[in-house]
mmCIF file of C-alpha atoms in Angstrom:
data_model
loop_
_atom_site.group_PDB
_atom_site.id
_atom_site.type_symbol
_atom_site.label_atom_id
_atom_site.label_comp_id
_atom_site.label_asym_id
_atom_site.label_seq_id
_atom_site.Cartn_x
_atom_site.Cartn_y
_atom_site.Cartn_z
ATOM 1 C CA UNK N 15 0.000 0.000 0.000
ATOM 2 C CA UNK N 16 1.748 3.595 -1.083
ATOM 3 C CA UNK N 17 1.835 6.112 1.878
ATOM 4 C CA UNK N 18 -1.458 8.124 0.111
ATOM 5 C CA UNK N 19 -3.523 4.495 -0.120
ATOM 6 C CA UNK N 20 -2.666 4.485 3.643
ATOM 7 C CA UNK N 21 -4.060 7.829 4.304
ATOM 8 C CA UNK N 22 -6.540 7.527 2.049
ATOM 9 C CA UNK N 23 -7.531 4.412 3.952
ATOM 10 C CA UNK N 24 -7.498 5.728 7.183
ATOM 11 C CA UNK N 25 -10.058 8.601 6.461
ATOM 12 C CA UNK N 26 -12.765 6.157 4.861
ATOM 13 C CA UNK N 27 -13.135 4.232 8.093
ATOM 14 C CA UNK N 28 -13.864 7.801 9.619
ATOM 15 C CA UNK N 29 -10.819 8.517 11.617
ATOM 16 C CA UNK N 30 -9.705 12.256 12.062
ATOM 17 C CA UNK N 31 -5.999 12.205 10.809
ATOM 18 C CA UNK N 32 -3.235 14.217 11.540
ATOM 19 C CA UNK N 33 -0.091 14.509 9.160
ATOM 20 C CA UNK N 34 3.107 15.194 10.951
ATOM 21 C CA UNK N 35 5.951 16.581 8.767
ATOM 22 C CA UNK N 36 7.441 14.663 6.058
ATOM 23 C CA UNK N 37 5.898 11.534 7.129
ATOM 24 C CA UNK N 38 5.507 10.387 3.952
ATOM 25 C CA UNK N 39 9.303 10.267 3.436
ATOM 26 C CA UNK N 40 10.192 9.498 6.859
ATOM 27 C CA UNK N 41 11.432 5.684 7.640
ATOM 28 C CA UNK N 42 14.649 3.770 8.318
ATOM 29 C CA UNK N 43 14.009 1.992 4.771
ATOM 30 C CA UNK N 44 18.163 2.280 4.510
ATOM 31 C CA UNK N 45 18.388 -0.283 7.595
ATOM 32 C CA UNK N 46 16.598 -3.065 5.566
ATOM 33 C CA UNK N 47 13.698 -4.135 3.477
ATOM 34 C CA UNK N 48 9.743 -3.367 4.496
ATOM 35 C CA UNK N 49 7.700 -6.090 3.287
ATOM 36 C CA UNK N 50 6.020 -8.053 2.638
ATOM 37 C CA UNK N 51 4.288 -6.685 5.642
ATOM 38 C CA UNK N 52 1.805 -9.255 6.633
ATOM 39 C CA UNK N 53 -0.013 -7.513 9.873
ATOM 40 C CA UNK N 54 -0.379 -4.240 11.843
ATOM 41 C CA UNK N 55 0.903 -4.219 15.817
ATOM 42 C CA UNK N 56 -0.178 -2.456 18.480
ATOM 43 C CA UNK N 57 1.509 -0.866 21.385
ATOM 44 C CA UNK N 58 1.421 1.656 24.493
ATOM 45 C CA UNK N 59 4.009 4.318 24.504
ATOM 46 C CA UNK N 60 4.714 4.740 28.104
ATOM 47 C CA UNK N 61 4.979 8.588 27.745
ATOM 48 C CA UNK N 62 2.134 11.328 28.671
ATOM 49 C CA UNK N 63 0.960 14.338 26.614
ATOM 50 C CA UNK N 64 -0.089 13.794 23.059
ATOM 51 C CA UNK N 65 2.306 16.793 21.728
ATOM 52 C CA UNK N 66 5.608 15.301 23.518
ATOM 53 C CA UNK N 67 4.288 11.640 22.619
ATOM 54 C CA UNK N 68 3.490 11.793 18.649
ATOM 55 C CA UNK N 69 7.016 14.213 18.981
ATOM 56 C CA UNK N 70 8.607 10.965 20.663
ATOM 57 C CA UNK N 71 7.237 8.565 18.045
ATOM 58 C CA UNK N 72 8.342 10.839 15.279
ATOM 59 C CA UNK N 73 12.490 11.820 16.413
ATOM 60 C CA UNK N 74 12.672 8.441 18.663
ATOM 61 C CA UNK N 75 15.509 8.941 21.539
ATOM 62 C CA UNK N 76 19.220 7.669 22.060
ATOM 63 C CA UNK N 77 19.614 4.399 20.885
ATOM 64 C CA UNK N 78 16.456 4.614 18.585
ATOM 65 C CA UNK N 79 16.012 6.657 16.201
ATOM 66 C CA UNK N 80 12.634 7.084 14.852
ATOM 67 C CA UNK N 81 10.192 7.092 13.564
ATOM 68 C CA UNK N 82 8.741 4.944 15.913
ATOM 69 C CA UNK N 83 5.641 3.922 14.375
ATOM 70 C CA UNK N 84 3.774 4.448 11.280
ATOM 71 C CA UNK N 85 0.600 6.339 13.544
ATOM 72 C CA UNK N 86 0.205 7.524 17.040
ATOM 73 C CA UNK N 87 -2.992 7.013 18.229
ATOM 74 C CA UNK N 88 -3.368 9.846 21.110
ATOM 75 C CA UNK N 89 -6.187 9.822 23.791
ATOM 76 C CA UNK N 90 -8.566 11.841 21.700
ATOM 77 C CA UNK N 91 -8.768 9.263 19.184
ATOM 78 C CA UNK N 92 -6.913 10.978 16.621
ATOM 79 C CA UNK N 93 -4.277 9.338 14.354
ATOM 80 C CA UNK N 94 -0.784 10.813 13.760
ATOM 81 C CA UNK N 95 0.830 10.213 10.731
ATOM 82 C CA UNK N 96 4.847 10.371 12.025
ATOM 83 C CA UNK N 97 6.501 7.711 9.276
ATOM 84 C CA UNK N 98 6.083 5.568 6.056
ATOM 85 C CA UNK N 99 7.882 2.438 5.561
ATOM 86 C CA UNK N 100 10.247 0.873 7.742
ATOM 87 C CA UNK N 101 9.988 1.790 11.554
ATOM 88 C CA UNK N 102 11.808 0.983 14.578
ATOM 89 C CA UNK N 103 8.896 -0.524 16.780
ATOM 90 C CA UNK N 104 8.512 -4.261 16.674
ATOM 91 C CA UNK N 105 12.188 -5.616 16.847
ATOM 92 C CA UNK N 106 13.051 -9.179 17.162
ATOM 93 C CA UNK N 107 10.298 -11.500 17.119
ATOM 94 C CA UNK N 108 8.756 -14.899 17.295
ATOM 95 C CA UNK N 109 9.031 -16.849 13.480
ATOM 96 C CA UNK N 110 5.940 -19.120 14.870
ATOM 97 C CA UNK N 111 4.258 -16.111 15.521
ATOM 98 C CA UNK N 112 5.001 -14.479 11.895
ATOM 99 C CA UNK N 113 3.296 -17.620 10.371
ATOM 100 C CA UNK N 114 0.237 -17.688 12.684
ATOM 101 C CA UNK N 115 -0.683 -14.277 11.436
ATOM 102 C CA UNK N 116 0.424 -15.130 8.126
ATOM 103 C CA UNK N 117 -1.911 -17.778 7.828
ATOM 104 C CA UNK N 118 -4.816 -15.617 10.010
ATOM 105 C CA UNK N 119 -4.525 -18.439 12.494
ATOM 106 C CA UNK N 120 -4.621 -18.725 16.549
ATOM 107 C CA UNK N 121 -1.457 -17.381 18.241
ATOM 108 C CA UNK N 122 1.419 -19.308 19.546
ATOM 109 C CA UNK N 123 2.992 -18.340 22.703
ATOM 110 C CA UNK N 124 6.091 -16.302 21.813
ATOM 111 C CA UNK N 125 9.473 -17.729 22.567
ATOM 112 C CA UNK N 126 12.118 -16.722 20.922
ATOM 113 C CA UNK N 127 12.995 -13.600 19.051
ATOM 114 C CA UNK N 128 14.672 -14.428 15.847
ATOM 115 C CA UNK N 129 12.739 -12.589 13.444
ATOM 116 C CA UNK N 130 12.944 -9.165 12.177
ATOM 117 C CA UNK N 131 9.163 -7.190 12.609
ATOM 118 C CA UNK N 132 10.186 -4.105 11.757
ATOM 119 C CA UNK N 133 10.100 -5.221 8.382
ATOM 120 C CA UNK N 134 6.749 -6.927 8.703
ATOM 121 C CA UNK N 135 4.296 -5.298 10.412
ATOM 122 C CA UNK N 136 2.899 -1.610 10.534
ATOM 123 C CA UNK N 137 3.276 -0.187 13.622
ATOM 124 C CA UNK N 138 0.311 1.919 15.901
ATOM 125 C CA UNK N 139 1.597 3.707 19.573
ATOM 126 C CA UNK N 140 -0.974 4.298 21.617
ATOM 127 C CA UNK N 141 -1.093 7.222 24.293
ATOM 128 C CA UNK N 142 -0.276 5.413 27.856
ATOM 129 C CA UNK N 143 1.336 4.763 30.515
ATOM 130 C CA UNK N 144 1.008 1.196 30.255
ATOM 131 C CA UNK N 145 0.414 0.647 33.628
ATOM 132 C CA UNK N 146 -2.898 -0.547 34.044
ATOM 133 C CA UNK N 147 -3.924 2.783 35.643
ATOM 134 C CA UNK N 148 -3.794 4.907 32.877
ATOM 135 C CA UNK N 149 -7.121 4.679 31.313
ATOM 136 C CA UNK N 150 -8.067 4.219 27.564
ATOM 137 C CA UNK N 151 -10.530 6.309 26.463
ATOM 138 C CA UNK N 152 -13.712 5.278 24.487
ATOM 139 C CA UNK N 153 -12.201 7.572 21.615
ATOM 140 C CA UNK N 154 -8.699 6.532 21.453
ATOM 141 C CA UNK N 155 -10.048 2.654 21.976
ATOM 142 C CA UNK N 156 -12.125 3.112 18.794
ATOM 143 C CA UNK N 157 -9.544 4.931 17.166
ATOM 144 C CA UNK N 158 -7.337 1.519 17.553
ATOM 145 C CA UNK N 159 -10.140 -0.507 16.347
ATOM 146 C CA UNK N 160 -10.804 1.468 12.994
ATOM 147 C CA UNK N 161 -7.127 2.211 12.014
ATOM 148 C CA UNK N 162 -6.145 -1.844 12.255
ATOM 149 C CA UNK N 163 -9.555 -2.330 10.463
ATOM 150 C CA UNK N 164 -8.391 0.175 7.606
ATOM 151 C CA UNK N 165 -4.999 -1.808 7.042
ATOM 152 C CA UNK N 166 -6.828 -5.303 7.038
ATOM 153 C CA UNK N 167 -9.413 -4.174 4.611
ATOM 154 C CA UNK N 168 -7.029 -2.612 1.979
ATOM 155 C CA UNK N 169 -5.485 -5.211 2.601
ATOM 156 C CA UNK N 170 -7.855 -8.004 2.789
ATOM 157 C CA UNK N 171 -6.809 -9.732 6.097
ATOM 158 C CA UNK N 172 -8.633 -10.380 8.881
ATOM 159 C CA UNK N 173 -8.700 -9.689 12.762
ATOM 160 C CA UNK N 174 -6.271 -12.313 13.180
ATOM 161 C CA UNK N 175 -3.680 -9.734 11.275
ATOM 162 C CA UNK N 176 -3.565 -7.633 13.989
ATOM 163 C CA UNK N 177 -1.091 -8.043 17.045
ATOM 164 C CA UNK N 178 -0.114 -6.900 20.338
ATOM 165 C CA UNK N 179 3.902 -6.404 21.213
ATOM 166 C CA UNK N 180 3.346 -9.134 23.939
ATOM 167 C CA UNK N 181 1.980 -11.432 21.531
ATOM 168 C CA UNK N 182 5.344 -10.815 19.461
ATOM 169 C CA UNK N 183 8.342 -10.487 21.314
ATOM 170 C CA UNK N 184 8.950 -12.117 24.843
ATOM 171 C CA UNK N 185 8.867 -9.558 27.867
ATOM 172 C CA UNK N 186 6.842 -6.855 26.047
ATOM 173 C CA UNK N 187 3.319 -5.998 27.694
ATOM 174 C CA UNK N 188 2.326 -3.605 25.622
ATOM 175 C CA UNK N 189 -0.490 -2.794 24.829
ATOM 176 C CA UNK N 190 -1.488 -2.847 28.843
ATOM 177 C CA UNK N 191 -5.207 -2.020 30.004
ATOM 178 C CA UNK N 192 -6.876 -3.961 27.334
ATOM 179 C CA UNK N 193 -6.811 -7.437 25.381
ATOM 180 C CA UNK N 194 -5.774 -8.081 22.385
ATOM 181 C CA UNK N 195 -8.023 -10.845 22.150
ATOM 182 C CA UNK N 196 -11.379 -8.349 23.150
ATOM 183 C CA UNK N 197 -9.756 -5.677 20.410
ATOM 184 C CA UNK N 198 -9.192 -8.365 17.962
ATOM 185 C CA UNK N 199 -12.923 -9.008 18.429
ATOM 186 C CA UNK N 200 -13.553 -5.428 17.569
ATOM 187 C CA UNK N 201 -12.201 -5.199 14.547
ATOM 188 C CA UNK N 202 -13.833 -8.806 13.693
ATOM 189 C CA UNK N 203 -17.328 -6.883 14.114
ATOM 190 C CA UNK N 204 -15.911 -3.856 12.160
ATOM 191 C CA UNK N 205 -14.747 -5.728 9.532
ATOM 192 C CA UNK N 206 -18.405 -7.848 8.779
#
């Protein structure tokens, strides 16, 4: 999918977008390949403040550059476009894992990390503290739900495309204060 398919995506399942900079332009594509990219991730960013968090997602910090993500999904339920292509947010991975959502089948438990996601999977940070306190709004919730919908249509996948960073790599717990498997039934319903 180009970067304008991607917006253009976005806006038909009703999301309010917000374009950050070059965004369009903006990737570590000159670190490696992205694609095939076979599912969209989801994560919490640990960081409060939409303004320093979308900046955080765009720059990335010491030891990561950015961009972070492909879209920062801030409390308010808007989606901010901060890069296009290859982004430093999933890391190393589970292989089993890769070929579940390949094949739109159940999960594996992940156990290794062998496998490069940054390469497969669009990226979404969420606005939160990830610490179970932090609540998720209604807005930003549905915000989630409708932007991994939007990928798996254009793309036609289904709920079973979309992913969690705990699902992926072993000790992440992002996203924290929902389930992945309640989400996943979400964008199931969306999707019909």
């Amino acid at each position: 999918m180009s970067a304008s398919s991607f917006l253009k995506a976005l806006k038909a399942e009703g999301l309010t977008v917000v374009e950050v900079g070059d965004w369009r332009d903006h990737n570590r594509n000159h670190k490696g390949a992205w694609g095939p990219v076979h599912g969209v991730m989801i994560h919490h960013t640990v960081t409060r403040g939409s303004a320093r968090t979308v900046d955080i997602c765009r720059k990335g910090y010491a030891g990561l550059p950015g961009p972070l993500c492909h879209g920062v999904i801030t409390k308010d339920g808007r989606v901010h476009l901060v890069g296009y292509g290859r982004a430093n947010h999933a890391g190393l991975g589970d292989d089993d894992v890769l070929r579940a959502v390949i094949a739109e089948k159940g999960l594996p438990r992940d156990n290794e990390a062998n496998t490069d996601g940054n390469r497969h999977f669009y990226g979404f940070e969420c606005e939160n503290l990830g610490d179970g306190d932090d609540p998720w709004p209604a807005a930003q919730l549905e915000a989630i739900e409708r932007a991994a919908a939007a990928v798996c249509r254009h793309h036609g996948w289904n709920e079973r495309s979309v992913i969690g960073h705990l699902e992926w790599q072993p000790g992440k717990v992002d996203p924290r204060g929902f389930t992945m498997t309640s989400m996943r039934e979400r964008i199931r319903d969306r999707l019909k």
